[in-house]
Structures are given as structure tokens and as C-alpha cells.
Amino acid sequence: VFAGLDAAVNNAVRLGASEILYTLGSTPLWAASDQNSKYGLYGPGSNTHPKDNKDYTDYLKAVATKYPQITAFQVWNEANLRDFYLGSTKQMATLTKDAKKALRSVGSKAKLVAASTTVRSYGPVGKFGKAYGKTMKKKKAWKYVDAVSAHFYPPATSGPGTRVSYMKKVKRYYKKYGAKGKPIWDTEMNYGDRRPYMSVKRVYTGEKAAGYVARSYIDSMRYGVSRVFWYGWDIQVLGTDMTDPNTSALTSGGKAFLEIQDWMVGKKWYGCKTKKKITTCTLKPTGGSKDTIRFTTGKSKKLKVR
């Protein structure tokens, strides 16, 4: 039953992952509240709320007990899209509370991340996200989550600038609806698209891919998004790959990720300033001198580095 998850968790641990996020959702047919529902991405019933929350929490407790390596659980994936969820915001808020209680009942210290929303092509957060936020506030349920989440995918032909606008708006939204102070996680991130059913397709490679990946993590630090999970490293579904599908070698995007990691890990972040479309961000390692990251959001320019 758990062979696939065993392999995924073991592989993450083998590669040195210190944080593993497990995203819940997609109801199995036998547990679905409506087994004939349409639009479910993973088949009939997969996008419905469970007919009994206990089915959900029993599974969550089993996974949390079997895999203490999993450090965080997300309540549901992209709950604002009918492909993934057709339940009510009240049901989702109740499930959120039940999930946290289930984790603690088995002694798990894993964090609980609120149901995610996607902003891509639907405007920032979307109708469900706003209703979910209001319901969570009304039910005083935000206290049960350790982080809130959104997927800041820009449209296929847009880049980091659009993503920044999404982050700013979502941050204001969470503040408005009672989640002020909660860490914000981007639990899926990529640029472009190549899915066969999408009308617009765009693939990014080379220097553009590297720049977009780097900007994703720099901008996240700048605007208060504390986790970014790239979707995905080896699936070649969206528009920016981290590995080559034929050789598994790192692409320019994958190399940029590792480079940015080296720049940032173990350093204190001092923020960024922009002047004449040139942004300068400052970091400082413990006991060392300050480092700077510089990039332009306008036309290409030659910038001095030390």
C-alpha cells in the first residue's frame, strides 16, 4: 500500500532533505461524499469532501506515525479549483481543525499547512480562497495551522514580475482574514506550461530559466514567503525543468537553484532596495562581511560585482 510513499520518503532522506511536505487531498472513491461527481482530476469522487472526516484523519494519523521524517502536512491541494475540491469552506475549515488534532493525538510534531489556493489564471487567491479565509477567521481556526499557502504560478507567458504582484496581494489577503503573522509557503512553483490541454504553451531554458529560478527565491525572501517548493524537478509537465528528461543532468534552472542555495543558506537577510530598475539585496554570513545580489528588472545591463 505504501510502496510508492516509502520510495519517495526514503529518496528524500537519502538526498539529505531536512524538510518533507506531504500534500493531502484527492478523496478515494470509497470515501467520497459523491461518487458520481464530475471534473475530479483523479477520477469520480476524487474532488469531493470525504463523507466522514474520520476517514481522512485515520489516514493522516497512519502516515504521520509511519513517517516521522515528514515534517509538514498540507490540508488540501488547490482547494479553489473544482478539479480538486467541490466541498464548502465550512467543511474545509472543520477538516483543518480535525487534521491538527489528529496529528497531535499520535504525538506528531509535524507542522500543518492550510489548504492551498492557486492564483494562476484565476486572479489572486480566487473566490474560494477569500471564502475559506473568512470562514477560518469566523471559526477561529487559523490557530490550528502553522503556515498558510498559495501557488504563485504566473500565467504561462508571464515571469517573476507577475509572481511578485501575486505575493503582495495574497499577503494582504491573509492579513485581512485573520492569518496575520502566519508564515506564507509557496507549495508549488514553476514558469511556463506544456500540458497538452492548455491553449498557451511556453518553455523556458538557458539564461532565462536560470534567472527565473533565481528570482523566485530572491523575491520570496524579499516579500516574506518563507518556503518555496519547485514543481517539479523531474516531471517535465510545466515550462521550466530542473533536470534533463533524457540524462537526468541538471539544467540551467537546476544549477541556478543550487547556486542560490549556496548564496543564501546560513546568512542573515537584510532586504533589498531598487533604484533605476536595478535591485540590490544584502546578506551577511555569520562572522563575515556583507554580500550583495544585484539584478535588473528592465533591459540587460552590465553590473559591477565584487
mmCIF file of C-alpha atoms in Angstrom:
data_model
loop_
_atom_site.group_PDB
_atom_site.id
_atom_site.type_symbol
_atom_site.label_atom_id
_atom_site.label_comp_id
_atom_site.label_asym_id
_atom_site.label_seq_id
_atom_site.Cartn_x
_atom_site.Cartn_y
_atom_site.Cartn_z
ATOM 1 C CA VAL A 1 0.000 0.000 0.000
ATOM 2 C CA PHE A 2 2.788 2.413 0.939
ATOM 3 C CA ALA A 3 5.426 1.255 -1.560
ATOM 4 C CA GLY A 4 5.345 4.490 -3.555
ATOM 5 C CA LEU A 5 5.465 6.696 -0.495
ATOM 6 C CA ASP A 6 8.213 4.544 1.029
ATOM 7 C CA ALA A 7 10.329 5.149 -2.068
ATOM 8 C CA ALA A 8 9.644 8.901 -2.116
ATOM 9 C CA VAL A 9 10.407 9.459 1.564
ATOM 10 C CA ASN A 10 13.486 7.243 1.540
ATOM 11 C CA ASN A 11 14.825 9.008 -1.529
ATOM 12 C CA ALA A 12 14.312 12.435 0.052
ATOM 13 C CA VAL A 13 16.090 11.329 3.226
ATOM 14 C CA ARG A 14 18.926 9.766 1.210
ATOM 15 C CA LEU A 15 19.459 13.055 -0.607
ATOM 16 C CA GLY A 16 19.636 14.963 2.670
ATOM 17 C CA ALA A 17 16.218 16.642 2.746
ATOM 18 C CA SER A 18 15.669 18.209 6.154
ATOM 19 C CA GLU A 19 12.047 19.151 5.416
ATOM 20 C CA ILE A 20 9.459 16.978 3.660
ATOM 21 C CA LEU A 21 5.979 18.289 2.854
ATOM 22 C CA TYR A 22 3.112 15.853 2.240
ATOM 23 C CA THR A 23 0.065 17.278 0.438
ATOM 24 C CA LEU A 24 -3.266 15.698 1.316
ATOM 25 C CA GLY A 25 -6.482 15.724 -0.742
ATOM 26 C CA SER A 26 -7.935 13.707 -3.634
ATOM 27 C CA THR A 27 -10.531 11.536 -1.886
ATOM 28 C CA PRO A 28 -10.528 7.825 -2.806
ATOM 29 C CA LEU A 29 -13.782 6.650 -4.388
ATOM 30 C CA TRP A 30 -14.885 4.544 -1.428
ATOM 31 C CA ALA A 31 -14.607 7.559 0.929
ATOM 32 C CA ALA A 32 -16.166 10.160 -1.410
ATOM 33 C CA SER A 33 -19.296 12.030 -0.374
ATOM 34 C CA ASP A 34 -20.419 11.938 -4.026
ATOM 35 C CA GLN A 35 -19.090 9.009 -6.012
ATOM 36 C CA ASN A 36 -20.593 10.355 -9.232
ATOM 37 C CA SER A 37 -19.071 13.823 -9.096
ATOM 38 C CA LYS A 38 -17.665 15.208 -12.322
ATOM 39 C CA TYR A 39 -14.436 17.059 -13.021
ATOM 40 C CA GLY A 40 -12.309 15.144 -10.492
ATOM 41 C CA LEU A 41 -8.777 15.164 -11.878
ATOM 42 C CA TYR A 42 -8.095 11.714 -10.406
ATOM 43 C CA GLY A 43 -11.464 10.187 -11.226
ATOM 44 C CA PRO A 44 -15.071 10.338 -9.963
ATOM 45 C CA GLY A 45 -15.319 11.413 -6.332
ATOM 46 C CA SER A 46 -11.682 12.467 -6.040
ATOM 47 C CA ASN A 47 -12.636 16.153 -5.806
ATOM 48 C CA THR A 48 -15.355 15.730 -3.180
ATOM 49 C CA HIS A 49 -15.109 16.202 0.558
ATOM 50 C CA PRO A 50 -14.859 12.875 2.432
ATOM 51 C CA LYS A 51 -18.245 11.621 3.587
ATOM 52 C CA ASP A 52 -16.697 11.208 7.030
ATOM 53 C CA ASN A 53 -13.749 13.303 8.261
ATOM 54 C CA LYS A 54 -12.613 10.301 10.276
ATOM 55 C CA ASP A 55 -11.565 8.534 7.080
ATOM 56 C CA TYR A 56 -9.266 11.466 6.349
ATOM 57 C CA THR A 57 -7.869 11.749 9.866
ATOM 58 C CA ASP A 58 -7.334 7.990 10.206
ATOM 59 C CA TYR A 59 -5.182 8.070 7.077
ATOM 60 C CA LEU A 60 -3.338 11.170 8.277
ATOM 61 C CA LYS A 61 -2.557 9.531 11.619
ATOM 62 C CA ALA A 62 -1.301 6.383 9.875
ATOM 63 C CA VAL A 63 1.041 8.341 7.601
ATOM 64 C CA ALA A 64 2.294 10.624 10.390
ATOM 65 C CA THR A 65 3.035 7.598 12.574
ATOM 66 C CA LYS A 66 4.753 5.584 9.826
ATOM 67 C CA TYR A 67 6.822 8.508 8.518
ATOM 68 C CA PRO A 68 8.187 10.747 11.285
ATOM 69 C CA GLN A 69 10.537 12.106 8.589
ATOM 70 C CA ILE A 70 7.604 14.072 7.129
ATOM 71 C CA THR A 71 7.865 17.486 8.739
ATOM 72 C CA ALA A 72 4.696 19.131 7.382
ATOM 73 C CA PHE A 73 1.262 18.187 6.044
ATOM 74 C CA GLN A 74 -0.850 20.398 3.798
ATOM 75 C CA VAL A 75 -4.595 20.025 4.396
ATOM 76 C CA TRP A 76 -5.633 20.040 0.710
ATOM 77 C CA ASN A 77 -4.259 20.852 -2.723
ATOM 78 C CA GLU A 78 -5.633 23.858 -4.658
ATOM 79 C CA ALA A 79 -8.992 23.775 -2.934
ATOM 80 C CA ASN A 80 -10.244 26.696 -5.022
ATOM 81 C CA LEU A 81 -10.347 24.591 -8.215
ATOM 82 C CA ARG A 82 -13.246 22.249 -8.912
ATOM 83 C CA ASP A 83 -10.810 19.689 -10.348
ATOM 84 C CA PHE A 84 -9.537 19.205 -6.813
ATOM 85 C CA TYR A 85 -12.348 20.228 -4.444
ATOM 86 C CA LEU A 86 -16.120 20.717 -4.543
ATOM 87 C CA GLY A 87 -16.813 20.935 -0.797
ATOM 88 C CA SER A 88 -17.737 24.020 1.209
ATOM 89 C CA THR A 89 -15.424 26.379 3.035
ATOM 90 C CA LYS A 90 -17.090 25.376 6.295
ATOM 91 C CA GLN A 91 -16.226 21.737 5.641
ATOM 92 C CA MET A 92 -12.623 22.675 4.838
ATOM 93 C CA ALA A 93 -12.266 24.778 7.987
ATOM 94 C CA THR A 94 -13.583 21.905 10.109
ATOM 95 C CA LEU A 95 -11.258 19.465 8.367
ATOM 96 C CA THR A 96 -8.349 21.806 9.091
ATOM 97 C CA LYS A 97 -9.079 21.730 12.804
ATOM 98 C CA ASP A 98 -9.569 17.950 12.771
ATOM 99 C CA ALA A 99 -6.256 17.464 10.957
ATOM 100 C CA LYS A 100 -4.256 19.323 13.599
ATOM 101 C CA LYS A 101 -5.947 17.399 16.404
ATOM 102 C CA ALA A 102 -5.229 14.127 14.606
ATOM 103 C CA LEU A 103 -1.524 14.910 14.310
ATOM 104 C CA ARG A 104 -1.189 15.780 17.955
ATOM 105 C CA SER A 105 -3.182 12.703 19.026
ATOM 106 C CA VAL A 106 -0.395 10.447 17.688
ATOM 107 C CA GLY A 107 2.394 12.611 19.068
ATOM 108 C CA SER A 108 3.403 14.046 15.705
ATOM 109 C CA LYS A 109 5.176 17.398 15.817
ATOM 110 C CA ALA A 110 4.734 17.929 12.077
ATOM 111 C CA LYS A 111 3.509 21.336 11.000
ATOM 112 C CA LEU A 112 0.062 21.757 9.493
ATOM 113 C CA VAL A 113 -0.197 23.937 6.376
ATOM 114 C CA ALA A 114 -3.580 25.379 5.402
ATOM 115 C CA ALA A 115 -5.283 24.276 2.187
ATOM 116 C CA SER A 116 -3.579 25.872 -0.778
ATOM 117 C CA THR A 117 -5.137 28.040 -3.463
ATOM 118 C CA THR A 118 -3.731 28.764 -6.882
ATOM 119 C CA VAL A 119 -3.690 32.227 -8.395
ATOM 120 C CA ARG A 120 -2.701 31.228 -11.919
ATOM 121 C CA SER A 121 -5.313 32.411 -14.451
ATOM 122 C CA TYR A 122 -7.869 32.896 -11.694
ATOM 123 C CA GLY A 123 -6.664 36.153 -10.175
ATOM 124 C CA PRO A 124 -5.011 36.377 -6.769
ATOM 125 C CA VAL A 125 -6.428 33.768 -4.353
ATOM 126 C CA GLY A 126 -9.823 33.468 -6.048
ATOM 127 C CA LYS A 127 -13.381 33.227 -4.777
ATOM 128 C CA PHE A 128 -12.872 30.083 -2.716
ATOM 129 C CA GLY A 129 -9.725 31.393 -1.070
ATOM 130 C CA LYS A 130 -11.475 34.507 0.201
ATOM 131 C CA ALA A 131 -14.436 32.498 1.495
ATOM 132 C CA TYR A 132 -12.093 29.987 3.149
ATOM 133 C CA GLY A 133 -10.203 32.816 4.842
ATOM 134 C CA LYS A 134 -13.418 34.381 6.164
ATOM 135 C CA THR A 135 -14.686 31.024 7.437
ATOM 136 C CA MET A 136 -11.364 30.191 9.095
ATOM 137 C CA LYS A 137 -11.448 33.550 10.839
ATOM 138 C CA LYS A 138 -15.070 33.127 11.938
ATOM 139 C CA LYS A 139 -14.412 29.641 13.312
ATOM 140 C CA LYS A 140 -11.152 30.756 14.955
ATOM 141 C CA ALA A 141 -9.401 28.007 13.048
ATOM 142 C CA TRP A 142 -6.257 29.838 11.967
ATOM 143 C CA LYS A 143 -4.700 28.919 15.302
ATOM 144 C CA TYR A 144 -4.644 25.300 14.159
ATOM 145 C CA VAL A 145 -2.295 25.944 11.233
ATOM 146 C CA ASP A 146 1.428 26.644 11.344
ATOM 147 C CA ALA A 147 1.608 28.190 7.869
ATOM 148 C CA VAL A 148 -0.695 29.394 5.100
ATOM 149 C CA SER A 149 -0.108 28.586 1.457
ATOM 150 C CA ALA A 150 -0.720 29.569 -2.141
ATOM 151 C CA HIS A 151 0.624 28.591 -5.538
ATOM 152 C CA PHE A 152 2.050 31.709 -7.124
ATOM 153 C CA TYR A 153 2.237 30.389 -10.689
ATOM 154 C CA PRO A 154 2.070 33.286 -13.129
ATOM 155 C CA PRO A 155 0.310 32.716 -16.493
ATOM 156 C CA ALA A 156 2.406 30.729 -18.971
ATOM 157 C CA THR A 157 3.763 33.804 -20.779
ATOM 158 C CA SER A 158 4.489 35.827 -17.619
ATOM 159 C CA GLY A 159 7.536 35.852 -15.377
ATOM 160 C CA PRO A 160 8.756 36.819 -11.902
ATOM 161 C CA GLY A 161 7.202 40.301 -12.005
ATOM 162 C CA THR A 162 3.690 38.844 -12.130
ATOM 163 C CA ARG A 163 4.569 36.425 -9.352
ATOM 164 C CA VAL A 164 5.679 39.352 -7.172
ATOM 165 C CA SER A 165 2.322 41.068 -7.690
ATOM 166 C CA TYR A 166 0.557 37.856 -6.617
ATOM 167 C CA MET A 167 2.671 37.563 -3.470
ATOM 168 C CA LYS A 168 1.899 41.127 -2.424
ATOM 169 C CA LYS A 169 -1.847 40.687 -2.914
ATOM 170 C CA VAL A 170 -2.024 37.315 -1.177
ATOM 171 C CA LYS A 171 -0.057 38.663 1.762
ATOM 172 C CA ARG A 172 -2.637 41.468 2.162
ATOM 173 C CA TYR A 173 -5.438 38.931 1.884
ATOM 174 C CA TYR A 174 -4.126 36.726 4.681
ATOM 175 C CA LYS A 175 -3.653 39.756 6.891
ATOM 176 C CA LYS A 176 -7.234 40.869 6.221
ATOM 177 C CA TYR A 177 -8.766 37.500 7.017
ATOM 178 C CA GLY A 178 -7.080 36.736 10.299
ATOM 179 C CA ALA A 179 -3.871 34.921 9.402
ATOM 180 C CA LYS A 180 -1.549 37.854 10.055
ATOM 181 C CA GLY A 181 1.837 36.676 11.242
ATOM 182 C CA LYS A 182 1.482 33.155 9.839
ATOM 183 C CA PRO A 183 4.388 32.111 7.594
ATOM 184 C CA ILE A 184 3.448 32.012 3.902
ATOM 185 C CA TRP A 185 4.524 28.971 1.896
ATOM 186 C CA ASP A 186 4.532 28.668 -1.892
ATOM 187 C CA THR A 187 3.895 24.926 -2.085
ATOM 188 C CA GLU A 188 4.068 24.721 -5.906
ATOM 189 C CA MET A 189 6.116 26.908 -8.217
ATOM 190 C CA ASN A 190 7.117 26.917 -11.886
ATOM 191 C CA TYR A 191 7.003 29.088 -15.009
ATOM 192 C CA GLY A 192 5.537 28.371 -18.425
ATOM 193 C CA ASP A 193 3.412 25.377 -19.406
ATOM 194 C CA ARG A 194 3.424 22.468 -21.844
ATOM 195 C CA ARG A 195 0.365 20.475 -20.813
ATOM 196 C CA PRO A 196 -1.433 19.233 -23.947
ATOM 197 C CA TYR A 197 -4.832 20.625 -22.971
ATOM 198 C CA MET A 198 -3.605 24.194 -22.378
ATOM 199 C CA SER A 199 -4.209 26.756 -25.116
ATOM 200 C CA VAL A 200 -0.973 28.646 -24.425
ATOM 201 C CA LYS A 201 2.323 26.809 -24.137
ATOM 202 C CA ARG A 202 5.722 28.206 -23.195
ATOM 203 C CA VAL A 203 9.019 26.531 -22.249
ATOM 204 C CA TYR A 204 11.912 28.403 -20.626
ATOM 205 C CA THR A 205 15.516 27.272 -20.946
ATOM 206 C CA GLY A 206 19.051 28.651 -20.694
ATOM 207 C CA GLU A 207 19.730 32.006 -19.083
ATOM 208 C CA LYS A 208 16.048 32.925 -18.853
ATOM 209 C CA ALA A 209 15.224 29.747 -16.931
ATOM 210 C CA ALA A 210 18.194 30.311 -14.615
ATOM 211 C CA GLY A 211 17.168 33.909 -13.997
ATOM 212 C CA TYR A 212 13.553 32.985 -13.314
ATOM 213 C CA VAL A 213 14.531 30.286 -10.811
ATOM 214 C CA ALA A 214 16.929 32.622 -9.024
ATOM 215 C CA ARG A 215 14.362 35.424 -8.906
ATOM 216 C CA SER A 216 11.784 33.058 -7.392
ATOM 217 C CA TYR A 217 13.868 32.525 -4.269
ATOM 218 C CA ILE A 218 15.230 36.059 -4.031
ATOM 219 C CA ASP A 219 11.748 37.572 -4.419
ATOM 220 C CA SER A 220 10.302 35.142 -1.886
ATOM 221 C CA MET A 221 12.806 36.283 0.718
ATOM 222 C CA ARG A 222 12.128 39.894 -0.182
ATOM 223 C CA TYR A 223 8.350 39.669 0.149
ATOM 224 C CA GLY A 224 8.018 37.345 3.109
ATOM 225 C CA VAL A 225 7.345 33.930 1.546
ATOM 226 C CA SER A 226 9.359 31.592 3.727
ATOM 227 C CA ARG A 227 9.154 28.303 1.750
ATOM 228 C CA VAL A 228 9.153 27.605 -1.987
ATOM 229 C CA PHE A 229 8.634 24.084 -3.343
ATOM 230 C CA TRP A 230 9.517 23.709 -7.024
ATOM 231 C CA TYR A 231 7.020 21.686 -9.055
ATOM 232 C CA GLY A 232 8.647 19.617 -10.126
ATOM 233 C CA TRP A 233 12.238 18.533 -10.514
ATOM 234 C CA ASP A 234 11.768 15.612 -12.866
ATOM 235 C CA ILE A 235 8.218 15.593 -14.259
ATOM 236 C CA GLN A 236 8.597 17.842 -17.342
ATOM 237 C CA VAL A 237 4.956 18.955 -17.170
ATOM 238 C CA LEU A 238 5.190 22.723 -16.882
ATOM 239 C CA GLY A 239 7.624 25.076 -18.589
ATOM 240 C CA THR A 240 10.843 25.217 -16.573
ATOM 241 C CA ASP A 241 12.738 21.979 -15.965
ATOM 242 C CA MET A 242 15.341 21.394 -13.296
ATOM 243 C CA THR A 243 16.670 18.166 -14.837
ATOM 244 C CA ASP A 244 17.077 16.857 -18.373
ATOM 245 C CA PRO A 245 14.425 14.177 -19.098
ATOM 246 C CA ASN A 246 16.895 12.035 -21.050
ATOM 247 C CA THR A 247 20.059 12.230 -18.951
ATOM 248 C CA SER A 248 18.766 13.457 -15.548
ATOM 249 C CA ALA A 249 21.551 16.049 -15.644
ATOM 250 C CA LEU A 250 20.872 19.426 -14.103
ATOM 251 C CA THR A 251 19.520 22.055 -16.464
ATOM 252 C CA SER A 252 20.388 25.742 -16.182
ATOM 253 C CA GLY A 253 17.389 26.093 -13.860
ATOM 254 C CA GLY A 254 18.590 23.282 -11.600
ATOM 255 C CA LYS A 255 22.090 24.757 -11.472
ATOM 256 C CA ALA A 256 20.639 28.165 -10.590
ATOM 257 C CA PHE A 257 18.719 26.601 -7.709
ATOM 258 C CA LEU A 258 21.891 25.131 -6.214
ATOM 259 C CA GLU A 259 23.763 28.407 -6.746
ATOM 260 C CA ILE A 260 21.084 30.440 -4.995
ATOM 261 C CA GLN A 261 21.090 27.912 -2.174
ATOM 262 C CA ASP A 262 24.820 28.459 -1.701
ATOM 263 C CA TRP A 263 24.289 32.226 -1.702
ATOM 264 C CA MET A 264 21.559 32.191 0.912
ATOM 265 C CA VAL A 265 21.941 29.296 3.325
ATOM 266 C CA GLY A 266 23.429 30.263 6.671
ATOM 267 C CA LYS A 267 23.233 34.007 6.034
ATOM 268 C CA LYS A 268 21.176 36.787 7.549
ATOM 269 C CA TRP A 269 18.891 38.586 5.119
ATOM 270 C CA TYR A 270 18.963 42.392 5.199
ATOM 271 C CA GLY A 271 16.452 43.046 2.416
ATOM 272 C CA CYS A 272 16.549 44.717 -0.993
ATOM 273 C CA LYS A 273 16.453 48.184 -2.498
ATOM 274 C CA THR A 274 15.617 49.113 -6.081
ATOM 275 C CA LYS A 275 16.971 52.145 -7.878
ATOM 276 C CA LYS A 276 16.611 52.811 -11.604
ATOM 277 C CA LYS A 277 15.351 49.244 -12.147
ATOM 278 C CA ILE A 278 18.435 47.744 -10.515
ATOM 279 C CA THR A 279 17.716 45.781 -7.343
ATOM 280 C CA THR A 280 20.418 45.200 -4.731
ATOM 281 C CA CYS A 281 19.849 42.660 -1.944
ATOM 282 C CA THR A 282 22.164 42.313 1.028
ATOM 283 C CA LEU A 283 23.092 39.211 3.040
ATOM 284 C CA LYS A 284 25.691 38.524 5.679
ATOM 285 C CA PRO A 285 27.186 35.217 6.812
ATOM 286 C CA THR A 286 27.917 34.712 10.483
ATOM 287 C CA GLY A 287 31.207 36.392 11.263
ATOM 288 C CA GLY A 288 31.727 37.527 7.691
ATOM 289 C CA SER A 289 31.317 40.640 5.603
ATOM 290 C CA LYS A 290 28.133 41.558 3.778
ATOM 291 C CA ASP A 291 27.416 40.039 0.366
ATOM 292 C CA THR A 292 25.188 41.539 -2.313
ATOM 293 C CA ILE A 293 22.932 40.134 -5.021
ATOM 294 C CA ARG A 294 22.194 42.516 -7.902
ATOM 295 C CA PHE A 295 19.801 42.137 -10.813
ATOM 296 C CA THR A 296 17.886 44.282 -13.263
ATOM 297 C CA THR A 297 14.158 44.173 -13.962
ATOM 298 C CA GLY A 298 14.496 46.237 -17.128
ATOM 299 C CA LYS A 299 16.791 45.877 -20.114
ATOM 300 C CA SER A 300 20.037 43.955 -19.752
ATOM 301 C CA LYS A 301 22.800 45.939 -18.092
ATOM 302 C CA LYS A 302 26.383 45.363 -17.066
ATOM 303 C CA LEU A 303 26.588 45.464 -13.278
ATOM 304 C CA LYS A 304 29.694 45.695 -11.130
ATOM 305 C CA VAL A 305 30.267 42.845 -8.683
ATOM 306 C CA ARG A 306 32.987 42.365 -6.175
#
